[in-house]
């Protein structure tokens, strides 16, 4: 936003906590290789696209009517996909998991309440807090960005937040949290009745055998697992996020959702993709291979990639990350400068995109932006 635009905005009677803010958003640049916002780089497979087109066409015939406000069929399909003995009553969905998180803050946060997360983590958490007038509390991690059960639980006990965000795998670092961390945080939040959100937006990309916090839901009515179809299901453009929790949590979100918030087109699209998930999950397997390839190649180049259970890799060891980011962009490869000294983050691409990224980076490192070590 240009200064003049910002000045005119600030002359409006804006809420105090929005004054001086700029809208959130990674740069949307028109370059050949986009590896900056952790999208699924593999496109929508042909059979899934055909199924979506057919489903949307059928839904179009009924667009004169409001959609199913309860999106029951979609909740049933999502529950079936998640397994873990969940039913439609445990599921809630909205236009992207960002909207689900916003609804959780509307229901359980708000003026006089607090939300805690552990940076570096997903940068929307503070913005969602500010948009709902929830005080945002910055927790701490270890120097290697790890978060132990003991440290997370201690911070929850001390700070007594109304809501805590645990991002697993964490964005931007890519590493997951063990069930021990979730269990300890949940227990530590007993006195303050803290709502514990485990954001599993990238869970499908985790290494085989990695447990989901879904297994911890029975008996924990303050626990919410947030998921999205934006990543593994290659549907970032369709906007469908969802959560699993005790049925009363879904009821709480019904109190704040706008009527008919999930369009009939969105419901039809998500259902079609869920029915055709075999092809989508084959692409997830390929993305995981590219992700592992990035980790091993960056190590060979003398950099320090973090272990990743997601579709992106966070890597350190750069003397001048912004210069490396700019030179990759000049060569047509957009990755993410997350503003952490010495580090950058790259999304796993198709094999061709990943090769282009790795070869361009190697060329840059061999010229003058040397790695630190
Ligand atoms: C950790 C995390 N959670 C949630 C989201 C939101 O995704 P969406 O609103 O597309 O479901 C993202 C998107 O990048 C993310 O990285």
PDB file of N, CA and C in Angstrom, residues 38-49 51-52 74 77-83 200-205 214 226-242 266-285 287 311:
ATOM      1  N   UNK A  38       3.716 -22.423  -0.452  1.00  0.00           N
ATOM      2  CA  UNK A  38       3.403 -23.798  -0.043  1.00  0.00           C
ATOM      3  C   UNK A  38       2.135 -24.361  -0.678  1.00  0.00           C
ATOM      4  N   UNK A  39       1.901 -23.923  -1.936  1.00  0.00           N
ATOM      5  CA  UNK A  39       0.781 -24.536  -2.663  1.00  0.00           C
ATOM      6  C   UNK A  39       1.187 -25.936  -3.105  1.00  0.00           C
ATOM      7  N   UNK A  40       0.192 -26.713  -3.533  1.00  0.00           N
ATOM      8  CA  UNK A  40       0.461 -27.991  -4.187  1.00  0.00           C
ATOM      9  C   UNK A  40       0.870 -27.644  -5.616  1.00  0.00           C
ATOM     10  N   UNK A  41       2.102 -28.004  -5.976  1.00  0.00           N
ATOM     11  CA  UNK A  41       2.641 -27.570  -7.273  1.00  0.00           C
ATOM     12  C   UNK A  41       2.227 -28.496  -8.407  1.00  0.00           C
ATOM     13  N   UNK A  42       1.494 -29.551  -8.085  1.00  0.00           N
ATOM     14  CA  UNK A  42       1.246 -30.584  -9.086  1.00  0.00           C
ATOM     15  C   UNK A  42      -0.065 -30.428  -9.864  1.00  0.00           C
ATOM     16  N   UNK A  43      -0.772 -29.362  -9.606  1.00  0.00           N
ATOM     17  CA  UNK A  43      -2.009 -29.146 -10.373  1.00  0.00           C
ATOM     18  C   UNK A  43      -3.080 -30.151  -9.990  1.00  0.00           C
ATOM     19  N   UNK A  44      -4.272 -29.955 -10.557  1.00  0.00           N
ATOM     20  CA  UNK A  44      -5.385 -30.864 -10.272  1.00  0.00           C
ATOM     21  C   UNK A  44      -5.368 -31.961 -11.350  1.00  0.00           C
ATOM     22  N   UNK A  45      -5.229 -33.243 -10.943  1.00  0.00           N
ATOM     23  CA  UNK A  45      -5.170 -34.320 -11.950  1.00  0.00           C
ATOM     24  C   UNK A  45      -6.418 -34.332 -12.834  1.00  0.00           C
ATOM     25  N   UNK A  46      -6.247 -34.823 -14.061  1.00  0.00           N
ATOM     26  CA  UNK A  46      -7.339 -34.768 -15.058  1.00  0.00           C
ATOM     27  C   UNK A  46      -8.639 -35.395 -14.564  1.00  0.00           C
ATOM     28  N   UNK A  47      -8.548 -36.596 -13.926  1.00  0.00           N
ATOM     29  CA  UNK A  47      -9.805 -37.244 -13.519  1.00  0.00           C
ATOM     30  C   UNK A  47     -10.489 -36.459 -12.400  1.00  0.00           C
ATOM     31  N   UNK A  48      -9.697 -35.808 -11.547  1.00  0.00           N
ATOM     32  CA  UNK A  48     -10.286 -35.003 -10.469  1.00  0.00           C
ATOM     33  C   UNK A  48     -10.932 -33.759 -11.081  1.00  0.00           C
ATOM     34  N   UNK A  49     -10.235 -33.161 -12.052  1.00  0.00           N
ATOM     35  CA  UNK A  49     -10.790 -31.962 -12.706  1.00  0.00           C
ATOM     36  C   UNK A  49     -12.120 -32.293 -13.393  1.00  0.00           C
ATOM     37  N   UNK A  51     -14.208 -34.696 -12.598  1.00  0.00           N
ATOM     38  CA  UNK A  51     -15.232 -34.954 -11.569  1.00  0.00           C
ATOM     39  C   UNK A  51     -15.726 -33.639 -10.969  1.00  0.00           C
ATOM     40  N   UNK A  52     -14.807 -32.698 -10.754  1.00  0.00           N
ATOM     41  CA  UNK A  52     -15.201 -31.394 -10.190  1.00  0.00           C
ATOM     42  C   UNK A  52     -16.101 -30.651 -11.184  1.00  0.00           C
ATOM     43  N   UNK A  74     -20.883 -33.135   2.983  1.00  0.00           N
ATOM     44  CA  UNK A  74     -19.449 -32.824   3.019  1.00  0.00           C
ATOM     45  C   UNK A  74     -18.857 -33.180   4.384  1.00  0.00           C
ATOM     46  N   UNK A  77     -18.335 -36.845   4.475  1.00  0.00           N
ATOM     47  CA  UNK A  77     -17.196 -37.280   3.644  1.00  0.00           C
ATOM     48  C   UNK A  77     -15.871 -36.928   4.326  1.00  0.00           C
ATOM     49  N   UNK A  78     -15.802 -35.755   4.959  1.00  0.00           N
ATOM     50  CA  UNK A  78     -14.567 -35.367   5.646  1.00  0.00           C
ATOM     51  C   UNK A  78     -14.302 -36.278   6.846  1.00  0.00           C
ATOM     52  N   UNK A  79     -15.373 -36.635   7.567  1.00  0.00           N
ATOM     53  CA  UNK A  79     -15.219 -37.532   8.726  1.00  0.00           C
ATOM     54  C   UNK A  79     -14.720 -38.900   8.255  1.00  0.00           C
ATOM     55  N   UNK A  80     -15.262 -39.358   7.155  1.00  0.00           N
ATOM     56  CA  UNK A  80     -14.856 -40.663   6.618  1.00  0.00           C
ATOM     57  C   UNK A  80     -13.385 -40.608   6.195  1.00  0.00           C
ATOM     58  N   UNK A  81     -12.979 -39.491   5.578  1.00  0.00           N
ATOM     59  CA  UNK A  81     -11.580 -39.325   5.156  1.00  0.00           C
ATOM     60  C   UNK A  81     -10.633 -39.343   6.373  1.00  0.00           C
ATOM     61  N   UNK A  82     -11.022 -38.650   7.431  1.00  0.00           N
ATOM     62  CA  UNK A  82     -10.141 -38.563   8.606  1.00  0.00           C
ATOM     63  C   UNK A  82     -10.079 -39.860   9.407  1.00  0.00           C
ATOM     64  N   UNK A  83     -11.156 -40.658   9.374  1.00  0.00           N
ATOM     65  CA  UNK A  83     -11.161 -41.902  10.162  1.00  0.00           C
ATOM     66  C   UNK A  83     -11.190 -41.599  11.652  1.00  0.00           C
ATOM     67  N   UNK A 200      -2.944 -28.734  11.570  1.00  0.00           N
ATOM     68  CA  UNK A 200      -2.304 -29.806  10.788  1.00  0.00           C
ATOM     69  C   UNK A 200      -2.522 -29.574   9.287  1.00  0.00           C
ATOM     70  N   UNK A 201      -2.358 -28.327   8.847  1.00  0.00           N
ATOM     71  CA  UNK A 201      -2.591 -28.000   7.430  1.00  0.00           C
ATOM     72  C   UNK A 201      -1.761 -28.888   6.495  1.00  0.00           C
ATOM     73  N   UNK A 202      -0.576 -29.305   6.972  1.00  0.00           N
ATOM     74  CA  UNK A 202       0.348 -30.040   6.087  1.00  0.00           C
ATOM     75  C   UNK A 202       0.491 -31.510   6.484  1.00  0.00           C
ATOM     76  N   UNK A 203      -0.422 -32.027   7.303  1.00  0.00           N
ATOM     77  CA  UNK A 203      -0.210 -33.365   7.867  1.00  0.00           C
ATOM     78  C   UNK A 203       0.000 -34.449   6.808  1.00  0.00           C
ATOM     79  N   UNK A 204      -0.706 -34.364   5.699  1.00  0.00           N
ATOM     80  CA  UNK A 204      -0.612 -35.438   4.694  1.00  0.00           C
ATOM     81  C   UNK A 204       0.799 -35.597   4.135  1.00  0.00           C
ATOM     82  N   UNK A 205       1.646 -34.558   4.304  1.00  0.00           N
ATOM     83  CA  UNK A 205       3.007 -34.635   3.773  1.00  0.00           C
ATOM     84  C   UNK A 205       3.992 -35.212   4.799  1.00  0.00           C
ATOM     85  N   UNK A 214      -5.334 -36.172  15.842  1.00  0.00           N
ATOM     86  CA  UNK A 214      -6.722 -36.665  15.816  1.00  0.00           C
ATOM     87  C   UNK A 214      -6.901 -37.805  16.825  1.00  0.00           C
ATOM     88  N   UNK A 226      -7.146 -28.686  13.190  1.00  0.00           N
ATOM     89  CA  UNK A 226      -7.518 -27.942  11.981  1.00  0.00           C
ATOM     90  C   UNK A 226      -6.799 -28.541  10.768  1.00  0.00           C
ATOM     91  N   UNK A 227      -7.531 -28.695   9.679  1.00  0.00           N
ATOM     92  CA  UNK A 227      -6.980 -29.264   8.435  1.00  0.00           C
ATOM     93  C   UNK A 227      -7.424 -28.398   7.258  1.00  0.00           C
ATOM     94  N   UNK A 228      -6.862 -28.672   6.083  1.00  0.00           N
ATOM     95  CA  UNK A 228      -7.271 -27.919   4.893  1.00  0.00           C
ATOM     96  C   UNK A 228      -7.198 -28.798   3.653  1.00  0.00           C
ATOM     97  N   UNK A 229      -8.018 -28.444   2.648  1.00  0.00           N
ATOM     98  CA  UNK A 229      -7.897 -29.100   1.344  1.00  0.00           C
ATOM     99  C   UNK A 229      -7.008 -28.272   0.409  1.00  0.00           C
ATOM    100  N   UNK A 230      -6.417 -27.188   0.932  1.00  0.00           N
ATOM    101  CA  UNK A 230      -5.595 -26.305   0.083  1.00  0.00           C
ATOM    102  C   UNK A 230      -4.266 -26.938  -0.313  1.00  0.00           C
ATOM    103  N   UNK A 231      -3.782 -27.871   0.464  1.00  0.00           N
ATOM    104  CA  UNK A 231      -2.412 -28.355   0.253  1.00  0.00           C
ATOM    105  C   UNK A 231      -2.432 -29.739  -0.396  1.00  0.00           C
ATOM    106  N   UNK A 232      -2.652 -30.813   0.383  1.00  0.00           N
ATOM    107  CA  UNK A 232      -2.609 -32.163  -0.179  1.00  0.00           C
ATOM    108  C   UNK A 232      -3.651 -32.342  -1.290  1.00  0.00           C
ATOM    109  N   UNK A 233      -4.812 -31.718  -1.153  1.00  0.00           N
ATOM    110  CA  UNK A 233      -5.886 -31.894  -2.129  1.00  0.00           C
ATOM    111  C   UNK A 233      -5.794 -30.912  -3.306  1.00  0.00           C
ATOM    112  N   UNK A 234      -4.738 -30.117  -3.343  1.00  0.00           N
ATOM    113  CA  UNK A 234      -4.491 -29.207  -4.471  1.00  0.00           C
ATOM    114  C   UNK A 234      -5.664 -28.264  -4.735  1.00  0.00           C
ATOM    115  N   UNK A 235      -6.332 -27.832  -3.673  1.00  0.00           N
ATOM    116  CA  UNK A 235      -7.538 -27.016  -3.846  1.00  0.00           C
ATOM    117  C   UNK A 235      -7.412 -25.632  -3.193  1.00  0.00           C
ATOM    118  N   UNK A 236      -6.220 -25.056  -3.209  1.00  0.00           N
ATOM    119  CA  UNK A 236      -6.054 -23.737  -2.570  1.00  0.00           C
ATOM    120  C   UNK A 236      -7.041 -22.723  -3.159  1.00  0.00           C
ATOM    121  N   UNK A 237      -7.306 -22.845  -4.453  1.00  0.00           N
ATOM    122  CA  UNK A 237      -8.196 -21.890  -5.116  1.00  0.00           C
ATOM    123  C   UNK A 237      -9.662 -22.110  -4.798  1.00  0.00           C
ATOM    124  N   UNK A 238     -10.009 -23.279  -4.268  1.00  0.00           N
ATOM    125  CA  UNK A 238     -11.430 -23.563  -3.982  1.00  0.00           C
ATOM    126  C   UNK A 238     -11.836 -23.075  -2.599  1.00  0.00           C
ATOM    127  N   UNK A 239     -10.884 -22.933  -1.689  1.00  0.00           N
ATOM    128  CA  UNK A 239     -11.082 -22.460  -0.317  1.00  0.00           C
ATOM    129  C   UNK A 239     -11.951 -23.415   0.500  1.00  0.00           C
ATOM    130  N   UNK A 240     -11.345 -24.479   1.001  1.00  0.00           N
ATOM    131  CA  UNK A 240     -12.074 -25.373   1.896  1.00  0.00           C
ATOM    132  C   UNK A 240     -11.130 -25.832   3.001  1.00  0.00           C
ATOM    133  N   UNK A 241     -11.397 -25.341   4.204  1.00  0.00           N
ATOM    134  CA  UNK A 241     -10.660 -25.786   5.379  1.00  0.00           C
ATOM    135  C   UNK A 241     -11.658 -26.396   6.346  1.00  0.00           C
ATOM    136  N   UNK A 242     -11.184 -27.180   7.287  1.00  0.00           N
ATOM    137  CA  UNK A 242     -12.127 -27.842   8.195  1.00  0.00           C
ATOM    138  C   UNK A 242     -11.436 -28.160   9.515  1.00  0.00           C
ATOM    139  N   UNK A 266     -18.552 -24.602  -3.692  1.00  0.00           N
ATOM    140  CA  UNK A 266     -17.448 -25.067  -2.831  1.00  0.00           C
ATOM    141  C   UNK A 266     -17.740 -26.476  -2.323  1.00  0.00           C
ATOM    142  N   UNK A 267     -18.964 -26.700  -1.863  1.00  0.00           N
ATOM    143  CA  UNK A 267     -19.327 -28.025  -1.330  1.00  0.00           C
ATOM    144  C   UNK A 267     -19.188 -29.095  -2.409  1.00  0.00           C
ATOM    145  N   UNK A 268     -19.682 -28.790  -3.607  1.00  0.00           N
ATOM    146  CA  UNK A 268     -19.621 -29.776  -4.699  1.00  0.00           C
ATOM    147  C   UNK A 268     -18.173 -30.065  -5.081  1.00  0.00           C
ATOM    148  N   UNK A 269     -17.361 -29.022  -5.129  1.00  0.00           N
ATOM    149  CA  UNK A 269     -15.946 -29.178  -5.507  1.00  0.00           C
ATOM    150  C   UNK A 269     -15.220 -30.063  -4.485  1.00  0.00           C
ATOM    151  N   UNK A 270     -15.413 -29.755  -3.212  1.00  0.00           N
ATOM    152  CA  UNK A 270     -14.713 -30.504  -2.163  1.00  0.00           C
ATOM    153  C   UNK A 270     -15.152 -31.969  -2.159  1.00  0.00           C
ATOM    154  N   UNK A 271     -16.443 -32.195  -2.332  1.00  0.00           N
ATOM    155  CA  UNK A 271     -16.945 -33.574  -2.346  1.00  0.00           C
ATOM    156  C   UNK A 271     -16.356 -34.365  -3.505  1.00  0.00           C
ATOM    157  N   UNK A 272     -16.297 -33.735  -4.669  1.00  0.00           N
ATOM    158  CA  UNK A 272     -15.753 -34.437  -5.841  1.00  0.00           C
ATOM    159  C   UNK A 272     -14.285 -34.783  -5.605  1.00  0.00           C
ATOM    160  N   UNK A 273     -13.529 -33.845  -5.033  1.00  0.00           N
ATOM    161  CA  UNK A 273     -12.105 -34.106  -4.787  1.00  0.00           C
ATOM    162  C   UNK A 273     -11.921 -35.223  -3.757  1.00  0.00           C
ATOM    163  N   UNK A 274     -12.775 -35.234  -2.733  1.00  0.00           N
ATOM    164  CA  UNK A 274     -12.667 -36.288  -1.713  1.00  0.00           C
ATOM    165  C   UNK A 274     -12.950 -37.659  -2.323  1.00  0.00           C
ATOM    166  N   UNK A 275     -13.896 -37.700  -3.264  1.00  0.00           N
ATOM    167  CA  UNK A 275     -14.232 -38.987  -3.900  1.00  0.00           C
ATOM    168  C   UNK A 275     -13.099 -39.479  -4.797  1.00  0.00           C
ATOM    169  N   UNK A 276     -12.240 -38.568  -5.257  1.00  0.00           N
ATOM    170  CA  UNK A 276     -11.178 -38.937  -6.201  1.00  0.00           C
ATOM    171  C   UNK A 276      -9.809 -38.730  -5.588  1.00  0.00           C
ATOM    172  N   UNK A 277      -9.672 -39.126  -4.334  1.00  0.00           N
ATOM    173  CA  UNK A 277      -8.433 -38.761  -3.652  1.00  0.00           C
ATOM    174  C   UNK A 277      -7.242 -39.643  -3.995  1.00  0.00           C
ATOM    175  N   UNK A 278      -7.476 -40.764  -4.675  1.00  0.00           N
ATOM    176  CA  UNK A 278      -6.342 -41.662  -4.969  1.00  0.00           C
ATOM    177  C   UNK A 278      -5.306 -40.936  -5.834  1.00  0.00           C
ATOM    178  N   UNK A 279      -5.789 -40.274  -6.899  1.00  0.00           N
ATOM    179  CA  UNK A 279      -4.868 -39.565  -7.796  1.00  0.00           C
ATOM    180  C   UNK A 279      -4.174 -38.421  -7.048  1.00  0.00           C
ATOM    181  N   UNK A 280      -4.916 -37.747  -6.190  1.00  0.00           N
ATOM    182  CA  UNK A 280      -4.336 -36.622  -5.442  1.00  0.00           C
ATOM    183  C   UNK A 280      -3.243 -37.103  -4.492  1.00  0.00           C
ATOM    184  N   UNK A 281      -3.494 -38.248  -3.850  1.00  0.00           N
ATOM    185  CA  UNK A 281      -2.505 -38.746  -2.889  1.00  0.00           C
ATOM    186  C   UNK A 281      -1.244 -39.275  -3.596  1.00  0.00           C
ATOM    187  N   UNK A 282      -1.389 -39.674  -4.874  1.00  0.00           N
ATOM    188  CA  UNK A 282      -0.192 -40.083  -5.634  1.00  0.00           C
ATOM    189  C   UNK A 282       0.701 -38.860  -5.848  1.00  0.00           C
ATOM    190  N   UNK A 283       0.093 -37.694  -6.093  1.00  0.00           N
ATOM    191  CA  UNK A 283       0.894 -36.470  -6.241  1.00  0.00           C
ATOM    192  C   UNK A 283       1.541 -36.075  -4.916  1.00  0.00           C
ATOM    193  N   UNK A 284       0.824 -36.309  -3.813  1.00  0.00           N
ATOM    194  CA  UNK A 284       1.408 -36.020  -2.493  1.00  0.00           C
ATOM    195  C   UNK A 284       2.693 -36.848  -2.315  1.00  0.00           C
ATOM    196  N   UNK A 285       2.638 -38.120  -2.733  1.00  0.00           N
ATOM    197  CA  UNK A 285       3.821 -38.986  -2.608  1.00  0.00           C
ATOM    198  C   UNK A 285       4.985 -38.409  -3.420  1.00  0.00           C
ATOM    199  N   UNK A 287       5.417 -35.225  -4.224  1.00  0.00           N
ATOM    200  CA  UNK A 287       5.862 -33.986  -3.557  1.00  0.00           C
ATOM    201  C   UNK A 287       6.793 -34.325  -2.384  1.00  0.00           C
ATOM    202  N   UNK A 311       5.329 -29.839   2.860  1.00  0.00           N
ATOM    203  CA  UNK A 311       5.673 -29.763   1.442  1.00  0.00           C
ATOM    204  C   UNK A 311       6.630 -28.599   1.165  1.00  0.00           C
TER     205      UNK A 311
END
